[in-house]
PDB file of C-alpha atoms in Angstrom:
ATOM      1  CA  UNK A   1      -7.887  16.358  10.810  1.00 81.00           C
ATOM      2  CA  UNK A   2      -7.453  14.408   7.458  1.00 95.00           C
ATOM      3  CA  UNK A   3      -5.026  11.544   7.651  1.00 97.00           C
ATOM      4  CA  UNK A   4      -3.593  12.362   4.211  1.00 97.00           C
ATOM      5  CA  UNK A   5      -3.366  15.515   2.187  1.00 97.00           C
ATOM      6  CA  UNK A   6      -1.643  15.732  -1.233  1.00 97.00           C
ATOM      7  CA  UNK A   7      -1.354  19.156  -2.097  1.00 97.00           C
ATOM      8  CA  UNK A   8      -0.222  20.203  -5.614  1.00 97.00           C
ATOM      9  CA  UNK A   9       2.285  17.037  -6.231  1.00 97.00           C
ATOM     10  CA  UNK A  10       3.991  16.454  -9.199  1.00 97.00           C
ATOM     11  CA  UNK A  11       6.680  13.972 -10.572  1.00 97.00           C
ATOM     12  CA  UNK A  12       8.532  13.970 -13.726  1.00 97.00           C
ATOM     13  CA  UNK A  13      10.853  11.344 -14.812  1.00 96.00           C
ATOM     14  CA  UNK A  14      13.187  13.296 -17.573  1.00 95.00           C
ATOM     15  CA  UNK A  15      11.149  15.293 -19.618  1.00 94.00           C
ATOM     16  CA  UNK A  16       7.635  13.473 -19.128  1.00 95.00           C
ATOM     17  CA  UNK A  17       5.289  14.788 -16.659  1.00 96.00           C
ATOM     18  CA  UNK A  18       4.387  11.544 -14.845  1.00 97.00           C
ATOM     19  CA  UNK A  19       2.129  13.050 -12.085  1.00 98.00           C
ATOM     20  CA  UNK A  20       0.723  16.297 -12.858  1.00 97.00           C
ATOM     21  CA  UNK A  21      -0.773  18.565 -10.050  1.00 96.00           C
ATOM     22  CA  UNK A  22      -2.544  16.004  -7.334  1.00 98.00           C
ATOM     23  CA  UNK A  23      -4.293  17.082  -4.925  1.00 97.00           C
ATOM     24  CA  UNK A  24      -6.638  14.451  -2.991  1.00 96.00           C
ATOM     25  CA  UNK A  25      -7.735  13.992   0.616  1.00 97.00           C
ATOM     26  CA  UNK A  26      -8.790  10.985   2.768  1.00 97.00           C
ATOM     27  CA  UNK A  27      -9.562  10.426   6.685  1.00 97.00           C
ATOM     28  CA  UNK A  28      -8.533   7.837   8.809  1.00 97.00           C
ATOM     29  CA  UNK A  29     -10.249   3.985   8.663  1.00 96.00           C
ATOM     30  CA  UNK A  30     -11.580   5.212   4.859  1.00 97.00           C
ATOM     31  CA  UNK A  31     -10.631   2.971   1.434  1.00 97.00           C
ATOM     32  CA  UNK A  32      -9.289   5.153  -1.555  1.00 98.00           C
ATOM     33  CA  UNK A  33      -9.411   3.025  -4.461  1.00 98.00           C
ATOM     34  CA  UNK A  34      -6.895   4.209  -7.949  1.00 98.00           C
ATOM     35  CA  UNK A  35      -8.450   3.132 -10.724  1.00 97.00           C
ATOM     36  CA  UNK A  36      -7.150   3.953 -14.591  1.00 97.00           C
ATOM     37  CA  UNK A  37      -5.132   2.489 -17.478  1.00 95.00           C
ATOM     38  CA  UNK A  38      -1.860   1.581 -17.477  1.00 92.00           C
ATOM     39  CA  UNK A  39       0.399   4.457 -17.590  1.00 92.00           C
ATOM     40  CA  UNK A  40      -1.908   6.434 -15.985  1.00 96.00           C
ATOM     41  CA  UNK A  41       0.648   7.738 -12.739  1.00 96.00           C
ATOM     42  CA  UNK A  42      -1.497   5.032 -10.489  1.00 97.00           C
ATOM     43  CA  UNK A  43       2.055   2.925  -9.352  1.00 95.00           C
ATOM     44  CA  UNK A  44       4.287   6.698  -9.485  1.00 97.00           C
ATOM     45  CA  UNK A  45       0.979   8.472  -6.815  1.00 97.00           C
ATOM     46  CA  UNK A  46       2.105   4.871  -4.466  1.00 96.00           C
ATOM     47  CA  UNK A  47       6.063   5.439  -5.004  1.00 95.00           C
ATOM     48  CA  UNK A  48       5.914   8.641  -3.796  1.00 95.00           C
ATOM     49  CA  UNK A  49       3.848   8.066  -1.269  1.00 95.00           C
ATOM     50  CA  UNK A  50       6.401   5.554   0.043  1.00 93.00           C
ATOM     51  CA  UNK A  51       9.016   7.709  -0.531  1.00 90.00           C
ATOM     52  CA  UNK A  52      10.739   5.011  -3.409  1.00 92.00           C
ATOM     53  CA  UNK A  53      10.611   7.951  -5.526  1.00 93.00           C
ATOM     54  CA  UNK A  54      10.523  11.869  -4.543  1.00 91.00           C
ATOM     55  CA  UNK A  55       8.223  14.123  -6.143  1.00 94.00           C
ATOM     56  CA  UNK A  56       9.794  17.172  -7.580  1.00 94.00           C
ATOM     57  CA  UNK A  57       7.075  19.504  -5.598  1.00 95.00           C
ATOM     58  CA  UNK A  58       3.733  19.778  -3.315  1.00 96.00           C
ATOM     59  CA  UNK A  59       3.092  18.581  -0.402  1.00 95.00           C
ATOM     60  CA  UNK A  60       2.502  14.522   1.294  1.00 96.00           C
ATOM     61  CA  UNK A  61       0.512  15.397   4.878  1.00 96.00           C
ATOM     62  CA  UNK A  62       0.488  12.865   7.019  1.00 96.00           C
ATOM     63  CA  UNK A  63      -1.351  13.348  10.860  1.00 94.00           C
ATOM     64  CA  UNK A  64      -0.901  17.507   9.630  1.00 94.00           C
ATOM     65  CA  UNK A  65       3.069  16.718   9.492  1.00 92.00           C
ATOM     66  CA  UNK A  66       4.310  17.645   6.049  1.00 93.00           C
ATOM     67  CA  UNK A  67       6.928  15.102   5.127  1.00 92.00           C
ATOM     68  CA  UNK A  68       8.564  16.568   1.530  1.00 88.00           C
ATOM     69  CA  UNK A  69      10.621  19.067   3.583  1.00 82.00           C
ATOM     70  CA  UNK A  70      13.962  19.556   2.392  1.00 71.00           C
ATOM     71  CA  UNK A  71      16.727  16.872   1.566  1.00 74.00           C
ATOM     72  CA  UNK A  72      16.369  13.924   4.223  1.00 72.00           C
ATOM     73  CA  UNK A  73      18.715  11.490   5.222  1.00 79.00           C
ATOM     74  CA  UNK A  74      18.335   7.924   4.561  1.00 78.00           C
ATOM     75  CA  UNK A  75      17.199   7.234   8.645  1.00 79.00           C
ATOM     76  CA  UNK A  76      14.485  10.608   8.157  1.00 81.00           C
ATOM     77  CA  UNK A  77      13.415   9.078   4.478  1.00 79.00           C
ATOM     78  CA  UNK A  78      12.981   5.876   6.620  1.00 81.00           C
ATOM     79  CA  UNK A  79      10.847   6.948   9.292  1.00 84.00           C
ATOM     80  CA  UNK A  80       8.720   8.604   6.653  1.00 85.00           C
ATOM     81  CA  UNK A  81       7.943   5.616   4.625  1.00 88.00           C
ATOM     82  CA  UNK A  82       6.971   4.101   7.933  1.00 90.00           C
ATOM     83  CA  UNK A  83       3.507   5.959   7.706  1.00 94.00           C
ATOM     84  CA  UNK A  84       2.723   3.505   4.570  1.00 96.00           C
ATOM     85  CA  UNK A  85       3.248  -0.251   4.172  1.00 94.00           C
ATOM     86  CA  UNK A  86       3.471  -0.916   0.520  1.00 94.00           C
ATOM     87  CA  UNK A  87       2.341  -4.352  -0.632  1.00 95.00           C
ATOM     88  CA  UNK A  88       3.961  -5.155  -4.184  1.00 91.00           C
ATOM     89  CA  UNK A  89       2.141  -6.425  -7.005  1.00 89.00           C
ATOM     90  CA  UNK A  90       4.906  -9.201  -7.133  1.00 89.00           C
ATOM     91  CA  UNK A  91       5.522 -10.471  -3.495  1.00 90.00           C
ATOM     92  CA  UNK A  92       9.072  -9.015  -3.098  1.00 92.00           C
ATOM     93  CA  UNK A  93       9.146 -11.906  -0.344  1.00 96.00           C
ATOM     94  CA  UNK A  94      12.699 -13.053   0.531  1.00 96.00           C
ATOM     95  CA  UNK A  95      12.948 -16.372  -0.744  1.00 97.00           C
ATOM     96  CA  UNK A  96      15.651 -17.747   2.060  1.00 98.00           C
ATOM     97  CA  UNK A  97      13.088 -17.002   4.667  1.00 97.00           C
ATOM     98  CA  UNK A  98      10.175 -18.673   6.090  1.00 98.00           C
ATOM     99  CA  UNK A  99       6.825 -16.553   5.902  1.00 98.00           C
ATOM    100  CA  UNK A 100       7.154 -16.183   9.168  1.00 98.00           C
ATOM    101  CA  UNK A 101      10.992 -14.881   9.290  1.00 97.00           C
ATOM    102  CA  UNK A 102      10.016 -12.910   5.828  1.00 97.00           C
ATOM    103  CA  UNK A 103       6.932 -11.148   8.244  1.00 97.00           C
ATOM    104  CA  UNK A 104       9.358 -10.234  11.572  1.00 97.00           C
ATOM    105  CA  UNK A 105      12.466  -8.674   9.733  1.00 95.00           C
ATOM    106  CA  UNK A 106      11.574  -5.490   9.431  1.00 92.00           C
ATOM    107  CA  UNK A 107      10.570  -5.123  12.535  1.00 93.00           C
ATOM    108  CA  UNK A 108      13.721  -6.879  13.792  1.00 93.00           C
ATOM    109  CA  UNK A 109      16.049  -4.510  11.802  1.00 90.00           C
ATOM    110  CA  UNK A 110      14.484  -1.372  13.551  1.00 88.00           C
ATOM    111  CA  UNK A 111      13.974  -3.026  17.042  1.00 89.00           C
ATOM    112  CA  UNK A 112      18.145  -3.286  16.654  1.00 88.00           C
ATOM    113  CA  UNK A 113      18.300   0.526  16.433  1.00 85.00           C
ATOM    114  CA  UNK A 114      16.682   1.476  19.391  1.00 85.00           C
ATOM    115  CA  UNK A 115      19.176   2.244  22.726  1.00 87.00           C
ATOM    116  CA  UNK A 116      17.170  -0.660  25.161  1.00 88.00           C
ATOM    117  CA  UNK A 117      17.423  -3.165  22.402  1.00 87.00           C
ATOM    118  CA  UNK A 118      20.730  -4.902  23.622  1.00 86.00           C
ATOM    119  CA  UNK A 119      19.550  -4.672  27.288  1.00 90.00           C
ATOM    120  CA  UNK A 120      15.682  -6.302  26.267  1.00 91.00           C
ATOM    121  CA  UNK A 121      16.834  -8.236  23.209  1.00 91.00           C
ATOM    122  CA  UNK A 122      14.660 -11.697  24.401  1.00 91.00           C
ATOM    123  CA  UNK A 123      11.661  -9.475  25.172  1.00 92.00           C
ATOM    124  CA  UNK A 124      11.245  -7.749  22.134  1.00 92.00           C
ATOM    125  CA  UNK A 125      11.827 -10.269  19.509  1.00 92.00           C
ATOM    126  CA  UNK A 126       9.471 -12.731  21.350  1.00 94.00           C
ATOM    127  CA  UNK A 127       7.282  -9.664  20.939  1.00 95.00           C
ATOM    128  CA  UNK A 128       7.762  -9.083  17.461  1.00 96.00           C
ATOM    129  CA  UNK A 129       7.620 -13.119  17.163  1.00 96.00           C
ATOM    130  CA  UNK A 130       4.510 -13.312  18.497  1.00 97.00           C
ATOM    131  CA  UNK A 131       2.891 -10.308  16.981  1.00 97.00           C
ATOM    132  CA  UNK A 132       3.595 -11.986  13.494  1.00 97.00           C
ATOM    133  CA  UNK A 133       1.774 -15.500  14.563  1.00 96.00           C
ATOM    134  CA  UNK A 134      -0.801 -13.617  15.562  1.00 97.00           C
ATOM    135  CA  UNK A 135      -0.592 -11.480  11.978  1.00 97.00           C
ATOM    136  CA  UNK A 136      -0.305 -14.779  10.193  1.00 97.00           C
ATOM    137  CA  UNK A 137      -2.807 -16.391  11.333  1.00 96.00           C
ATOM    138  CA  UNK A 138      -5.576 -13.678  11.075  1.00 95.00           C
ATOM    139  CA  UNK A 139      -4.012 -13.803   7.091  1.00 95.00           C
ATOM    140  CA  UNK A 140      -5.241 -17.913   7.297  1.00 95.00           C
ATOM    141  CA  UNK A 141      -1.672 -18.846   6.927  1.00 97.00           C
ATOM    142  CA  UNK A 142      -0.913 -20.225  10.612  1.00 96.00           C
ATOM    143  CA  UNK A 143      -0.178 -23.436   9.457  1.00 97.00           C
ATOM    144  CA  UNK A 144       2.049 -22.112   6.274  1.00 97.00           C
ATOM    145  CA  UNK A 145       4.561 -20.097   8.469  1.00 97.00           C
ATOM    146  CA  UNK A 146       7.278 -22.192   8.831  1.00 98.00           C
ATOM    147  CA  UNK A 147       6.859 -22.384   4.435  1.00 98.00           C
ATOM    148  CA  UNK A 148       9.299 -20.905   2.565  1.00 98.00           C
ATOM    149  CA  UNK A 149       7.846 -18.747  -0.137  1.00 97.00           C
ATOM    150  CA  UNK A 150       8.550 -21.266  -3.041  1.00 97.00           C
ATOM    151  CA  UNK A 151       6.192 -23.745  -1.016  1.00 98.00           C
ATOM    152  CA  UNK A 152       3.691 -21.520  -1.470  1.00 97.00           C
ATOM    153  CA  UNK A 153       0.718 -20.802  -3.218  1.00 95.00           C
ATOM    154  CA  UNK A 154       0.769 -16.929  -5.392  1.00 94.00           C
ATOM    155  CA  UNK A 155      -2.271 -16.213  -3.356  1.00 95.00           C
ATOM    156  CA  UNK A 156      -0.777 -17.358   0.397  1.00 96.00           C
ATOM    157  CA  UNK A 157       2.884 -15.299  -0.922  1.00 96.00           C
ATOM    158  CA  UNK A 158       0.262 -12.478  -1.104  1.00 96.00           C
ATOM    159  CA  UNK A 159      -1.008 -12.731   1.999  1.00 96.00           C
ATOM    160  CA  UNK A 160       2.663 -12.849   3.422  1.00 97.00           C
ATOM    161  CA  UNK A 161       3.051 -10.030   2.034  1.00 96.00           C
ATOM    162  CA  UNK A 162       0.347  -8.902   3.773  1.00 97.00           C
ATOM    163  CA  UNK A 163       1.274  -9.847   6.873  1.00 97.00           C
ATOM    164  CA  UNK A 164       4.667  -8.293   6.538  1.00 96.00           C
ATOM    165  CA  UNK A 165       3.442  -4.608   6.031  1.00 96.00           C
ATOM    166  CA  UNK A 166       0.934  -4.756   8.567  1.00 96.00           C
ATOM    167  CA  UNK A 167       3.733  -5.522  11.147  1.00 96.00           C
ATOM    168  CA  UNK A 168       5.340  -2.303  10.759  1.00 94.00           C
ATOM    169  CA  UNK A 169       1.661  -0.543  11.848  1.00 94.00           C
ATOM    170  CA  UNK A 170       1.806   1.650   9.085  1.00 96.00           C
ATOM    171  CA  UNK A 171      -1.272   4.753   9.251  1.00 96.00           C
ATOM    172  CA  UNK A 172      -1.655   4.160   5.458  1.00 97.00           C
ATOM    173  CA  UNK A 173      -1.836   0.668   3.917  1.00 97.00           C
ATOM    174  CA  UNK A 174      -1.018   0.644  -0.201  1.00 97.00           C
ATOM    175  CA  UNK A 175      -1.500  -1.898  -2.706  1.00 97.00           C
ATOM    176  CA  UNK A 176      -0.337  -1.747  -5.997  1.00 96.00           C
ATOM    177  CA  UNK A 177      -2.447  -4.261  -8.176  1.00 94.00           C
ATOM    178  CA  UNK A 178      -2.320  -6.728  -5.558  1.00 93.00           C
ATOM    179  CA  UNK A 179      -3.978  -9.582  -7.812  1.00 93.00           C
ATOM    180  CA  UNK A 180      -2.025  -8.899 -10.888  1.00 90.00           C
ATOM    181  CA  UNK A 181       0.267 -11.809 -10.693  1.00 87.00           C
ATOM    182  CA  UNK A 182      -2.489 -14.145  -9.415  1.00 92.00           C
ATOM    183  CA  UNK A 183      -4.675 -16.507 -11.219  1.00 90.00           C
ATOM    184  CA  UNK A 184      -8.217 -16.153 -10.975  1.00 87.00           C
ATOM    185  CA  UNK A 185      -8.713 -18.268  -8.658  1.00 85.00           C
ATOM    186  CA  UNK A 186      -6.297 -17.147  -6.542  1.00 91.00           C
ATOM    187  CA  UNK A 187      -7.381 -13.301  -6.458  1.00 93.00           C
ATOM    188  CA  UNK A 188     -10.376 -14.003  -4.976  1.00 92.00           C
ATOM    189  CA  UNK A 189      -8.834 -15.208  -1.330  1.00 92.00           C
ATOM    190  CA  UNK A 190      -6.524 -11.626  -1.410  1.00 94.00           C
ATOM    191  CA  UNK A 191      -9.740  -9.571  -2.280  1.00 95.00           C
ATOM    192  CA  UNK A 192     -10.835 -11.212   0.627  1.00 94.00           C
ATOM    193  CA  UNK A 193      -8.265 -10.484   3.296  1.00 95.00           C
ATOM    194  CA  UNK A 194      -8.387  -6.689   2.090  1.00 96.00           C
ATOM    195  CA  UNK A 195     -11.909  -6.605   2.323  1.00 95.00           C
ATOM    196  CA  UNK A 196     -11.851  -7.751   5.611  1.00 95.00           C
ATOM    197  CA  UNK A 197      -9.093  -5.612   6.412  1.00 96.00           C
ATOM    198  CA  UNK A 198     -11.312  -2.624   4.872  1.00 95.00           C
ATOM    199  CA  UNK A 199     -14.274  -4.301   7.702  1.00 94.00           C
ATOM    200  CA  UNK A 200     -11.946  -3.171  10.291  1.00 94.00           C
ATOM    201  CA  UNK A 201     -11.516   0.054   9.526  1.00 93.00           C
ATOM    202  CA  UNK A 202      -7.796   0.031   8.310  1.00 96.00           C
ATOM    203  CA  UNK A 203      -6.872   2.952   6.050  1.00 97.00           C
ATOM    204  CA  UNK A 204      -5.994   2.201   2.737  1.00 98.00           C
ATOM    205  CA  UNK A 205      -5.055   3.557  -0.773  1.00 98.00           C
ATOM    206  CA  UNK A 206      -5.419   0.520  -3.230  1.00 97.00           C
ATOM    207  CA  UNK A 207      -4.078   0.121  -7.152  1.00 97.00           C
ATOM    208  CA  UNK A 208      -6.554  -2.220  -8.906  1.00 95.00           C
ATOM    209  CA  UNK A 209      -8.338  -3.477 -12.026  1.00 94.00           C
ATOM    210  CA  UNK A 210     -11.035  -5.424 -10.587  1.00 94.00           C
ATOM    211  CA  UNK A 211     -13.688  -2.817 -11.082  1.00 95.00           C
ATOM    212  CA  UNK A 212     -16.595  -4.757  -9.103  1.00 94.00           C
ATOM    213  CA  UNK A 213     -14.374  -5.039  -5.764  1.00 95.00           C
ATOM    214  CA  UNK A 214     -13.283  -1.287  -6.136  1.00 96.00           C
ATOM    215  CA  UNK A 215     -17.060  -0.493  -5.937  1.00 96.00           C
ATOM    216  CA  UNK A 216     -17.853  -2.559  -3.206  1.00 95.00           C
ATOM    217  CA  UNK A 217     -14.987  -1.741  -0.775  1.00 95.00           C
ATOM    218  CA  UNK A 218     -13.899   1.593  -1.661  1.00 97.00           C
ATOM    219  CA  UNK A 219     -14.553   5.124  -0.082  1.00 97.00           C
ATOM    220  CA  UNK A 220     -13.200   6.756  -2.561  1.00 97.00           C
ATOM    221  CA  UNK A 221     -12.915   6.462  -5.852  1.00 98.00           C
ATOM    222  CA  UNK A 222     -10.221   8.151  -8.238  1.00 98.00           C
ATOM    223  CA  UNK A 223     -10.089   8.095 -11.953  1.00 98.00           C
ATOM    224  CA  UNK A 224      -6.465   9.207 -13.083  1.00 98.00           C
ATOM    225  CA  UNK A 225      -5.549   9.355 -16.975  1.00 97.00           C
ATOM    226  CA  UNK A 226      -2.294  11.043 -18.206  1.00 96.00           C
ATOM    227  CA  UNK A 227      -1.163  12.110 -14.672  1.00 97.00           C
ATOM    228  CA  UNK A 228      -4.243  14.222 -13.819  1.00 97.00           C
ATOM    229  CA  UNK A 229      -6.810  13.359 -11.239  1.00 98.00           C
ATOM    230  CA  UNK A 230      -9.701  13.491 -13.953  1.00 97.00           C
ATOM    231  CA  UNK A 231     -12.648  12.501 -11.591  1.00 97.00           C
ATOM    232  CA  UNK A 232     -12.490  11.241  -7.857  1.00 97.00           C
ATOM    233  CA  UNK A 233     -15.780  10.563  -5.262  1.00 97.00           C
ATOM    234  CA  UNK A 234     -17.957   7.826  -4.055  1.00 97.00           C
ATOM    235  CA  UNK A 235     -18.471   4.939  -6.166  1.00 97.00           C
ATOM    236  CA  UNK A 236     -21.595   5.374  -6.572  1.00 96.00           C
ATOM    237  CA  UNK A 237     -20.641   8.886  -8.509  1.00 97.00           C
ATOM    238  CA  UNK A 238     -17.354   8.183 -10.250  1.00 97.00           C
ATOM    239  CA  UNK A 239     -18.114   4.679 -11.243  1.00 97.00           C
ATOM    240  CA  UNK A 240     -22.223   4.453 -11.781  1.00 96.00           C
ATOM    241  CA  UNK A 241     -22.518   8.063 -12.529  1.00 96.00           C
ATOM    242  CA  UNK A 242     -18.810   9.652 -14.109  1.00 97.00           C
ATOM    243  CA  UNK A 243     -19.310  13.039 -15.384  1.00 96.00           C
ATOM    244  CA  UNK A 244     -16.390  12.873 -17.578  1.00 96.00           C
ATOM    245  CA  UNK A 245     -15.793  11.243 -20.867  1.00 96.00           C
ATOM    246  CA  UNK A 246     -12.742   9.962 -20.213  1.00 96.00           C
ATOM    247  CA  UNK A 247     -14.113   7.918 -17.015  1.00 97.00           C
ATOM    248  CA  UNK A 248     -16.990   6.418 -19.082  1.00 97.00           C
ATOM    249  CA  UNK A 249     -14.536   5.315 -21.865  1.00 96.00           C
ATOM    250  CA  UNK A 250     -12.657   3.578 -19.230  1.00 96.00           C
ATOM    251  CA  UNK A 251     -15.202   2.102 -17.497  1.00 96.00           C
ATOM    252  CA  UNK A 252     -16.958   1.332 -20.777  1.00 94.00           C
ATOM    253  CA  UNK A 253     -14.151  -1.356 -21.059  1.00 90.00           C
ATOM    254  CA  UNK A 254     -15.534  -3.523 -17.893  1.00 88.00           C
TER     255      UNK A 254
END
């Protein structure tokens, strides 16, 4: 069984067609790379996905569970978006906690809802504690995580953010130009962490400009332009071989 299924999805925003009839499917442990110009419905696909916007029809399986199913509350919308962790092109870190606190308070907001949480309060949070030293320091940050984001480094907030959406255990990890707001030579240490991550198998759908690392890590490769999937495969067809014009004009530009 896939992982993910988009089935017919579309998403307009007034009277402009944003996302116009996707359909795409990826398995579990498998990198699916979005690649296209600005404006192309890349960020709007990852919104929906993570239920920050709803699409106004199709279908988002997940595990063969179809989650756009009638009007949800806000506790259904949020176990949804638990099946994607959603790392922002701009950190979103909370700047009055440590990269530590910033990684365990999602986690500590749901722990609070479960019924054994007031009887096993200690327990969890020193298991939700530990879990992000552990998450931190796989990110090379184990010495940063008592930092407050402004002490920071663009590329170690990045990896924070990193951190932070892995600790929900989402089945689907999403980037959304990840390196955007990093200087060169700070992109280069976050292209490494999701590499690695992409080593071990983690599923991922990734927003990105950096043409050479979307060939080398991805599974899956699609080209969108003007809402439409226009070409999606292996790199080695979409991005060495595209059968459509506009892919080669795009690429042309790298």
């Amino acid at each position: 069984m896939s992982i993910l299924e988009l089935r017919h999805l579309r998403k307009s925003f007034g009277k402009t067609e944003v996302l116009k009839d996707i359909n795409l499917t990826m398995e579990k442990g498998q990198v699916l790379t979005l690649i296209g110009s600005s404006g192309s419905g890349k960020t709007t696909l990852l919104r929906c996905l993570n239920f920050l916007e709803t699409p106004d029809s199709g279908e988002i399986i997940v595990n063969g569970e179809n989650l756009l199913t009638g009007n949800a509350s806000e506790k259904e919308l949020r176990r949804k978006r638990l099946h994607f962790g959603l790392v922002f092109q701009s950190f979103n870190l909370f700047p009055q906690y440590t990269a530590l606190q910033n990684v365990m308070l999602a986690k500590q907001l749901m722990a609070k809802e479960k019924p054994d949480y007031a009887s096993n309060k200690k327990a969890i949070n020193e298991a939700i504690e530990y879990q992000a030293h552990e998450l931190l320091k796989k990110m090379g940050l184990a010495d940063r995580e008592n930092n407050y984001p402004h002490q920071l480094s663009g590329g170690q907030c990045q990896r924070v953010a990193i951190a932070r959406a892995l600790a929900l255990e989402p089945d689907i990890l999403c980037f959304d130009e990840p390196t955007s707001a990093l200087d060169p030579e700070l992109t280069g240490e976050v292209l490494k962490v999701i590499k690695g991550l992409a080593e071990t198998d983690t599923t991922m759908i990734i927003v990105t400009h950096e043409m050479s690392f979307a060939h080398d890590v991805s599974d899956i490769v699609v080209f969108m332009d003007n809402g439409y999937i226009v070409e999606q495969g292996a790199p080695s067809e979409v991005m060495d071989n595209p059968k459509e014009e506009r892919t080669r004009k795009f690429l042309s530009h790298y």
